[in-house]
Coordinates of C-alpha atoms in Angstrom, one line a residue:
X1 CA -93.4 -59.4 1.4
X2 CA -91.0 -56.3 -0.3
X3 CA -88.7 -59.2 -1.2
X4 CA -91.5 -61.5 -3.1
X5 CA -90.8 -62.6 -6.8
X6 CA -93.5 -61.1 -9.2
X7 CA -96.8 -63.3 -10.0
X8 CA -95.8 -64.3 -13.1
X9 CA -98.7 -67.0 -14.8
X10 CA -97.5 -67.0 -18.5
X11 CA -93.7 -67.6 -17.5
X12 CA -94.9 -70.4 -15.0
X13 CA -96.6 -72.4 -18.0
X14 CA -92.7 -72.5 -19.3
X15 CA -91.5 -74.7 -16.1
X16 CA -94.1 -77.6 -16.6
X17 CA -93.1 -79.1 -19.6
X18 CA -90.1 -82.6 -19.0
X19 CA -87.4 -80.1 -20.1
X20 CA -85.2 -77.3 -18.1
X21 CA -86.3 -74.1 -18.4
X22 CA -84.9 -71.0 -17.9
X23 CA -87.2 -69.2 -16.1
X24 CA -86.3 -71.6 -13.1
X25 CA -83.2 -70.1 -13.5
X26 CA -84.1 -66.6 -13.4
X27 CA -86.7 -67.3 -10.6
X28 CA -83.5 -68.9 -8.7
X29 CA -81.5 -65.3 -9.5
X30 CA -83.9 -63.7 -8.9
X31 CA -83.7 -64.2 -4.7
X32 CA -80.5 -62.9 -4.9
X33 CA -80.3 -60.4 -7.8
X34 CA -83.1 -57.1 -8.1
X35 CA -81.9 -57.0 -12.3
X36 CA -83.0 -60.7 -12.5
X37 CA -86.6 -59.8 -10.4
X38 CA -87.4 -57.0 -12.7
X39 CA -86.5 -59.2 -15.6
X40 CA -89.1 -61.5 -14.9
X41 CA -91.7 -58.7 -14.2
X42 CA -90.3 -57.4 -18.0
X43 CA -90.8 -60.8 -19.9
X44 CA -94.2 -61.5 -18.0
X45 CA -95.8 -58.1 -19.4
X46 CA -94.2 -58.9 -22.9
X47 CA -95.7 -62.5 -22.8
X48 CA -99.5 -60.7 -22.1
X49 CA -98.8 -57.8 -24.6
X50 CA -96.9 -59.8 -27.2
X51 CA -94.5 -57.0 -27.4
X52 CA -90.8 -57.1 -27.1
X53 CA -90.1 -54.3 -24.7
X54 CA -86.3 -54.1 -25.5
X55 CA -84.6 -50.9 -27.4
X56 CA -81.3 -51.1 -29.4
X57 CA -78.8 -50.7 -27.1
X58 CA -76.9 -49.0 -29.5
X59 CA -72.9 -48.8 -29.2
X60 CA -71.4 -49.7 -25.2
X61 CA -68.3 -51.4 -24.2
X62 CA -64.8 -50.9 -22.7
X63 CA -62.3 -48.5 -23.5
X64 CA -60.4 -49.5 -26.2
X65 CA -62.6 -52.1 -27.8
X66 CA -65.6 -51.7 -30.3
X67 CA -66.9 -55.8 -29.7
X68 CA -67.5 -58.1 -27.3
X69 CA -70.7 -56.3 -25.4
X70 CA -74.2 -56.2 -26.7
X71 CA -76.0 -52.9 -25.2
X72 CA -79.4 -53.7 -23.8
X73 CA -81.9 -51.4 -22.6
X74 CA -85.6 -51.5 -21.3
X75 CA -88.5 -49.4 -23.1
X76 CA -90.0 -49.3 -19.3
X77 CA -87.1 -47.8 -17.4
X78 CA -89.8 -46.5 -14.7
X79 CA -91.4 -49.8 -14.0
X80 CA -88.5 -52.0 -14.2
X81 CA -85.7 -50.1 -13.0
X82 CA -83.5 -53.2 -12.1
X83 CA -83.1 -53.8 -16.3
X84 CA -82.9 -50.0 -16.9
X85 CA -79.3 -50.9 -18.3
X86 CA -79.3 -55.0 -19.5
X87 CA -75.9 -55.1 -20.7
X88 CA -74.5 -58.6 -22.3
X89 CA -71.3 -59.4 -21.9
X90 CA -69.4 -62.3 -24.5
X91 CA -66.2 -63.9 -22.8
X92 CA -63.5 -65.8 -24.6
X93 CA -63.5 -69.1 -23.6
X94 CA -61.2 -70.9 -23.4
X95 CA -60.5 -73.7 -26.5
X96 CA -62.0 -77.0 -26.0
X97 CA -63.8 -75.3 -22.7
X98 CA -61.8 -76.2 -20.1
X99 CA -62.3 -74.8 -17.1
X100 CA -61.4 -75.4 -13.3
X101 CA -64.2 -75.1 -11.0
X102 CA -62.1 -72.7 -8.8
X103 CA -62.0 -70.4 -12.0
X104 CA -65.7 -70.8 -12.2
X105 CA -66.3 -69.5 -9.2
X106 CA -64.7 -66.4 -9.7
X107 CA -66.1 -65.6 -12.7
X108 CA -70.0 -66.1 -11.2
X109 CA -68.1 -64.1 -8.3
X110 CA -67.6 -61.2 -10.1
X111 CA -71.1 -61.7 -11.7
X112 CA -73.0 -61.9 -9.0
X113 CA -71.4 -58.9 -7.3
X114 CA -71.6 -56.6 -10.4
X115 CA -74.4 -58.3 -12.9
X116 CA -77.6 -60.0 -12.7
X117 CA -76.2 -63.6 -11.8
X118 CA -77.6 -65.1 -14.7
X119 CA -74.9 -67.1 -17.3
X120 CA -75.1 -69.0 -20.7
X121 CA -72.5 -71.7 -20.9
X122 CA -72.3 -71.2 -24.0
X123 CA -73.3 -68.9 -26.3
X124 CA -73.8 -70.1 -29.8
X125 CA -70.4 -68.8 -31.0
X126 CA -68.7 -70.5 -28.0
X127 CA -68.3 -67.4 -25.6
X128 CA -69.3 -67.6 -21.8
X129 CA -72.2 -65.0 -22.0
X130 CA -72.5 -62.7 -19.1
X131 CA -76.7 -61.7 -19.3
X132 CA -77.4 -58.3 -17.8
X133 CA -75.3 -55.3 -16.2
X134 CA -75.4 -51.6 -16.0
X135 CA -73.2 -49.7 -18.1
X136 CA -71.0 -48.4 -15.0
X137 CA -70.2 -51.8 -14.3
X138 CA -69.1 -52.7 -17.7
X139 CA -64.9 -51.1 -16.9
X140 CA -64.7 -52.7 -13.3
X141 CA -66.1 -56.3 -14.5
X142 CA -63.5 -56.4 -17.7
X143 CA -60.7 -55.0 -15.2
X144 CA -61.6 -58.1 -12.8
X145 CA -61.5 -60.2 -15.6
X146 CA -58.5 -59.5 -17.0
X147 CA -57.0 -60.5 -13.8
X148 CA -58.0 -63.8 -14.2
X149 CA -56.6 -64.4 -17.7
X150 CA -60.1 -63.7 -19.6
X151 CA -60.3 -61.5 -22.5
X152 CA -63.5 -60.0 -24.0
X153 CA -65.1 -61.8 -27.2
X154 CA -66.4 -61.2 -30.3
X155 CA -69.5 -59.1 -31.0
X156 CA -70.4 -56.8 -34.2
X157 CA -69.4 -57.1 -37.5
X158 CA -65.9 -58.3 -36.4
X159 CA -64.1 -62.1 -35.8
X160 CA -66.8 -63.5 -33.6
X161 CA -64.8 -66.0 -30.8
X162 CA -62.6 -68.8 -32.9
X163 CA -64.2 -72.2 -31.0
X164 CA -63.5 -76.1 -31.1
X165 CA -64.3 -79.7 -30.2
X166 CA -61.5 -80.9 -27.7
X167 CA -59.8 -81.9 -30.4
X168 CA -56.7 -84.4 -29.4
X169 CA -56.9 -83.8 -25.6
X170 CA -60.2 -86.1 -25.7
X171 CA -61.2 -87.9 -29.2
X172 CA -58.5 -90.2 -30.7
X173 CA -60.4 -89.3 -34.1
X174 CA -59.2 -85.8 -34.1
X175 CA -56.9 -85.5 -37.4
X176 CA -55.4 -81.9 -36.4
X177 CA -54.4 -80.2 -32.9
X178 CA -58.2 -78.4 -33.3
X179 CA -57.0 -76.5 -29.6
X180 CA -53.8 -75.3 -30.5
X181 CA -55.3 -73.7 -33.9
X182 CA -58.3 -71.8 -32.1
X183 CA -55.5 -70.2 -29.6
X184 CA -53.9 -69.2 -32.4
X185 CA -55.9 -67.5 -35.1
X186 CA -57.5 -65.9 -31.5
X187 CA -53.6 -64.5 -31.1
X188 CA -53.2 -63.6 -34.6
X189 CA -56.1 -61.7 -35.0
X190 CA -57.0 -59.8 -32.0
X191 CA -57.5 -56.0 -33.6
X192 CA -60.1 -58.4 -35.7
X193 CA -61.6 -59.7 -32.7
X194 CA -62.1 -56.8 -31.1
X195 CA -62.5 -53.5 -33.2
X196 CA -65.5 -54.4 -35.6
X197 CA -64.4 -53.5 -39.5
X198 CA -65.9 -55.6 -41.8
X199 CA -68.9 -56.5 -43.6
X200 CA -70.7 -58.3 -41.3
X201 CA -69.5 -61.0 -38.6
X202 CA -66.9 -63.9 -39.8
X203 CA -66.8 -66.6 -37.4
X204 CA -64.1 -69.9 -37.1
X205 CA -64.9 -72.9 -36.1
X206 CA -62.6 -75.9 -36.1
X207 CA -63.9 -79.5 -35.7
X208 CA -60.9 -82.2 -35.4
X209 CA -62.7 -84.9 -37.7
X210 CA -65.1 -85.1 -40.0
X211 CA -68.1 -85.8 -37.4
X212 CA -67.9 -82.2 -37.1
X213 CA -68.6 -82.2 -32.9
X214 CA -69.4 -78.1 -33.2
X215 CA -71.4 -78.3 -36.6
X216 CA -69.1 -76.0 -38.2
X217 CA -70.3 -76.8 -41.3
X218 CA -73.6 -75.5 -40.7
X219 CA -72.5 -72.4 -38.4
X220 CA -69.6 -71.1 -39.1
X221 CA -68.4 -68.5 -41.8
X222 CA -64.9 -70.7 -42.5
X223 CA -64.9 -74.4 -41.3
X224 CA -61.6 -76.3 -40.8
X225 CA -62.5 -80.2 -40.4
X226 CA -60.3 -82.6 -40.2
X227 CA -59.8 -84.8 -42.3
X228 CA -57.1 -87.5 -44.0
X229 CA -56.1 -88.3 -47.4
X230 CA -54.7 -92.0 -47.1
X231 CA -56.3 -94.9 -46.8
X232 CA -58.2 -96.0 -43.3
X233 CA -56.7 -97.8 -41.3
X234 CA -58.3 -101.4 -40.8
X235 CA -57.9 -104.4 -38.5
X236 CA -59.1 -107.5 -40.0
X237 CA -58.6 -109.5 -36.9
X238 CA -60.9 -106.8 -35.1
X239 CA -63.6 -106.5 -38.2
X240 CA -64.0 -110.1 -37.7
X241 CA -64.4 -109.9 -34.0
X242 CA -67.0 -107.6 -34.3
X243 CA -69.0 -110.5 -37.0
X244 CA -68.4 -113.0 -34.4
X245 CA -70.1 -111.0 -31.7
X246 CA -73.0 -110.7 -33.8
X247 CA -73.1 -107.5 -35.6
X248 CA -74.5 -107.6 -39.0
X249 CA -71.6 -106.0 -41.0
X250 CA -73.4 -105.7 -44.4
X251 CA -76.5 -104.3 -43.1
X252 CA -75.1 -102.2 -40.3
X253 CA -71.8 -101.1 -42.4
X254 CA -71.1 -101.8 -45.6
X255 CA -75.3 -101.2 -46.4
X256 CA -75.3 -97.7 -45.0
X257 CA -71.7 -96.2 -46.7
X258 CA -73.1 -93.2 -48.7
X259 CA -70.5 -94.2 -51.4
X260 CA -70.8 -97.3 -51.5
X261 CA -66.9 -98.1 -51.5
X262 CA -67.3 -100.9 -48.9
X263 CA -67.6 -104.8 -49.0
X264 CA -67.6 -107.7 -46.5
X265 CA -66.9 -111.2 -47.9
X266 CA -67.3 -112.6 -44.4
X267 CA -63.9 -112.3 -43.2
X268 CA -62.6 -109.0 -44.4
X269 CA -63.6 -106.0 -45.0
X270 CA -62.3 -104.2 -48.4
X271 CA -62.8 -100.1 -48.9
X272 CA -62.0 -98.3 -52.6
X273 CA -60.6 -95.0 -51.0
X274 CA -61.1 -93.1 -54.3
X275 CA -64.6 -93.3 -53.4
X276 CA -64.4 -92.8 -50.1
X277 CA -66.3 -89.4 -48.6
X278 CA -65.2 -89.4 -45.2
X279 CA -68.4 -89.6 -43.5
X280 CA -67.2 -91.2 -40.4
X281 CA -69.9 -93.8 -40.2
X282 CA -67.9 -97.1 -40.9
X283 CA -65.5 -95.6 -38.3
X284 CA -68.0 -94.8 -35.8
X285 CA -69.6 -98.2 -36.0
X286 CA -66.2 -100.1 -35.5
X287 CA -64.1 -98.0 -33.5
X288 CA -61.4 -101.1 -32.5
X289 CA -61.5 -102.0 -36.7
X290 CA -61.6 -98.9 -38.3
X291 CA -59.4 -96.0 -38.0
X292 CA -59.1 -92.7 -39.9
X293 CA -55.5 -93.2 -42.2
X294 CA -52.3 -91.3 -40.7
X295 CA -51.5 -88.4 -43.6
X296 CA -54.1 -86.5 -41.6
X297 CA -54.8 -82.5 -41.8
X298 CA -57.8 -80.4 -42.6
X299 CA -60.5 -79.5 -45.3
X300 CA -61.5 -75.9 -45.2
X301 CA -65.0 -74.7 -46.0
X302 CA -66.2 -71.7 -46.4
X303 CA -69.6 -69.6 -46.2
X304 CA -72.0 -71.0 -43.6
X305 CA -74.7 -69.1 -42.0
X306 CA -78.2 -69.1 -40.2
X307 CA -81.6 -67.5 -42.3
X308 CA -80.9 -63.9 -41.1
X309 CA -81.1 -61.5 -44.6
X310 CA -81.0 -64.3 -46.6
X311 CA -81.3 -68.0 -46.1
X312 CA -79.8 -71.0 -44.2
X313 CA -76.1 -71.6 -46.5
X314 CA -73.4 -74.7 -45.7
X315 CA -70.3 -74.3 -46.2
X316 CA -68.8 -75.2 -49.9
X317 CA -64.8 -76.7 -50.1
X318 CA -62.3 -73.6 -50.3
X319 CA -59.3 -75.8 -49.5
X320 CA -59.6 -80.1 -50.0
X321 CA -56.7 -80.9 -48.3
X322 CA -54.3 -79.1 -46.3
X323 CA -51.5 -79.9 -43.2
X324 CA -52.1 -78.4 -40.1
X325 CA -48.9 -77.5 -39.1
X326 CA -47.9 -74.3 -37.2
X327 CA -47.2 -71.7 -37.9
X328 CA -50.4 -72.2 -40.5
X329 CA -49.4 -69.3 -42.5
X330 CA -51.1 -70.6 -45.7
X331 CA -54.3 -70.4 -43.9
X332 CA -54.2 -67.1 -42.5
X333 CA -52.3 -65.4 -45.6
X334 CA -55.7 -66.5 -47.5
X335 CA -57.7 -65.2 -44.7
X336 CA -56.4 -61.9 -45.2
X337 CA -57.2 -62.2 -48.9
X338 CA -60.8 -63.0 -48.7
X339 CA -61.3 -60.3 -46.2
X340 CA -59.2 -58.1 -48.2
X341 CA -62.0 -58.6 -51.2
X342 CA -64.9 -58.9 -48.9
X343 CA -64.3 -55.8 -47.0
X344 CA -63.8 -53.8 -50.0
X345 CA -66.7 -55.4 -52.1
X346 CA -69.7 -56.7 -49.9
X347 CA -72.6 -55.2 -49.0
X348 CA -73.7 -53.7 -45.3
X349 CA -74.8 -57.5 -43.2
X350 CA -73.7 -59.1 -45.9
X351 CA -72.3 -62.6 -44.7
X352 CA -69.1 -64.0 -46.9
X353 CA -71.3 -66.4 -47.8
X354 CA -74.1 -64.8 -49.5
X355 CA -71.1 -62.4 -51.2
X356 CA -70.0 -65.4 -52.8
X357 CA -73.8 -66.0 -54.0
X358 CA -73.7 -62.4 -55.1
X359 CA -70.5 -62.1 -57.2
X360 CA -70.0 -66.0 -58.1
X361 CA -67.7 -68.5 -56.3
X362 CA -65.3 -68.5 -59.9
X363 CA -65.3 -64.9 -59.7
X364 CA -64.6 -64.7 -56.3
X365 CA -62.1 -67.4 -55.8
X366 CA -59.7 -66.0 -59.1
X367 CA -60.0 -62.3 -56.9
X368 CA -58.8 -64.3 -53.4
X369 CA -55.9 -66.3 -55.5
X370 CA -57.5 -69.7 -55.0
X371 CA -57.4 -72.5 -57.7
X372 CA -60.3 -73.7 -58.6
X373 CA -60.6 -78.3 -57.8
X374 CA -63.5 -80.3 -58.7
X375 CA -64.3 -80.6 -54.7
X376 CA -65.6 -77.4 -54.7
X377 CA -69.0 -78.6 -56.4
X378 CA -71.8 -78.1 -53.8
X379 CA -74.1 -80.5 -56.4
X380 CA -74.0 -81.4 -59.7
X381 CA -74.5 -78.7 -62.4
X382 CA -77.8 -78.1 -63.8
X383 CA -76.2 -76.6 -67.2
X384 CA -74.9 -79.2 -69.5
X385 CA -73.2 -75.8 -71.4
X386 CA -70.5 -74.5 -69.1
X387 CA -67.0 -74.5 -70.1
X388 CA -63.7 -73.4 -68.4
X389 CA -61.9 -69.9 -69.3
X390 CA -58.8 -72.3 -70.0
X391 CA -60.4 -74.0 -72.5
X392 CA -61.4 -70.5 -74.4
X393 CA -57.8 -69.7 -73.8
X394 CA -56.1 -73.1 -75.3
X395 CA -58.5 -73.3 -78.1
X396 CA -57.8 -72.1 -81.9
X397 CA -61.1 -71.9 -83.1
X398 CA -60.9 -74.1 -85.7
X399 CA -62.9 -77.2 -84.5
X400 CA -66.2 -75.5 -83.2
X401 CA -68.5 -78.3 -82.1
X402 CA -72.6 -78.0 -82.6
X403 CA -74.8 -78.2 -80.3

């Protein structure tokens, strides 16, 4: 019985539930894999004990690189030599995560042979995460893995992996090529990717319309949703099509348009664009009626982030409107700015967006060259007294108004 998996009550309560859980995937690694049987020995004691018994793996990785390996280590080397060393590894995917299942295989090939089995497909940047390997191992996996094509990912404070919906090869609503940017900005900015430098981490994230498929709103530092700046597209004889059928256009539609830019007089739908916010839900509700308009391209957000140092932040509007069309040098050109300012300005796990917090979003978009629009407002103002430097500037100071 050398080879029997550890008694393990407290883990075992985590398979009953209706969901998957993952210590039925450890416990199936764990036949194969001594770093995956020690692990669940490891998480049992620290589910009795309450006590995380993982050290800061401080720096490890490859040769050449500073990101794109988080070093793990055990506080109970002795009792659970199999997790001694724990090492992550963070893989670029590929954009849109396409994959064959031949190259699959040889990535849990080379897994299996030199790590712990286990796999996260995918990590919450987008990376294929590797869980678990000894440090020696670390040179030979990336070796094997460059011979399939795969490069390391982000990790640090460095460009965390660029990641996308599927963009035009699958959704007809995608406004921009969302796969052919992520390759790119992952090209242009390698030495970014992988030799941390800044701040803190900046990731990309590009969604192809505005139902956002990869929440970049909410989770990435810059956001490039697409978007258009046209009317939409509709088919009468379709919107009527959809009455006749039985769907109750004024509830179901025009009743739930945030805007309220929408009307149905029974045979045709009418939309005020001006007041149109791009929410997608008309369009998701009639697909075969409704279309996004054809002068398509991209809104781009900025400062998004999960409650680490300081609290949950969405993205505000950098950018209302912009073409995405390579070689997108607008786009990166302002990239370089606003890590130009950041890097020189922010604070130590500082996220861009709480350094906009910090300094101001006026102050910080007249340092990064970017004209202020009114889409930039995250909400209305809550100080009836605020007045443009132009104004100042214009002004003679001869009417001077009370107030």
């Amino acid at each position: 019985m050398a080879d029997a998996l550890p008694k393990t009550p407290m883990l075992d309560e985590l398979e009953k539930g209706p969901w998957p859980s993952f210590v039925k995937e450890i416990k199936m690694a764990a036949k194969r894999s001594p770093m995956s049987k020690d692990l669940l020995g490891l998480l049992e004691q620290s589910y009795n004990e309450k006590i995380g018994h993982w050290k800061h793996g401080g720096i490890v990785g490859v040769m050449g690189y500073g990101g794109g390996i988080i070093g793990r280590y055990t506080d109970l080397p002795e009792k659970y030599p199999g997790v001694s060393h724990f090492h992550t590894m963070r893989i670029n995917q590929p954009a849109g995560w396409y994959y064959t299942s031949d190259i699959l295989r040889k990535i849990c090939d080379i897994w299996e042979k030199r790590g712990s089995g286990l796999t996260n497909m995918h990590g919450s940047t987008g990376d294929i995460i590797l869980l678990g390997t000894r440090t020696e191992e670390l040179e030979p996996i990336f070796k094997e893995l460059g011979e399939l094509d795969f490069d390391l990912g982000g990790s640090g404070s460095d460009v965390r992996t660029p990641s996308c919906c599927c963009g035009m090869s699958r959704c007809e609503w995608a406004c921009y090529d969302t796969m052919a940017v992520t390759y790119d900005l992952t090209q242009t900015f390698q030495d970014e990717l992988h030799r941390p430098a800044f701040p803190y981490k900046f990731k990309f994230k590009m969604s192809g319309c505005p139902n956002d498929c990869v929440a970049s709103i909410a989770r990435s530092d810059m956001s490039i949703i697409g978007t258009w700046r046209d009317e939409i597209q509709i088919d009468q004889d379709a919107v009527r099509e959809y009455a006749d059928k039985g769907m109750n256009i004024m509830r179901d539609v025009v009743g739930n348009c945030p805007s309220k830019c929408m009307d149905f007089d029974g045979k045709e739908i009418s939309i005020e664009n001006s007041y149109c916010v791009r929410c997608m839900h008309c369009i998701n509700v009639m697909p075969k009626a409704l279309r996004p308009g054809k002068d398509r391209g991209a809104t781009i957000l900025l400062g998004s982030k999960a409650p680490i140092v300081e609290g949950a932040l969405l993205s505000s509007v950098i950018i209302p409107f912009i073409k995405m069309e390579p070689p997108y040098q607008e786009i990166k050109d302002m990239v370089e700015r606003i890590w130009d300012l950041w890097c020189e300005e922010g604070k130590a796990r500082e996220r861009v967006g709480e350094f906009i917090q910090r300094v101001g979003m006026g102050n910080f978009l007249e340092e990064c060259e970017i004209d202020i629009v009114p889409e930039m407002v995250a909400h209305p103002r809550e100080n009836p007294y605020v007045f443009y430097e132009e104004f100042y500037e214009e002004d003679d100071g001869d009417d001077e108004e009370e107030g």
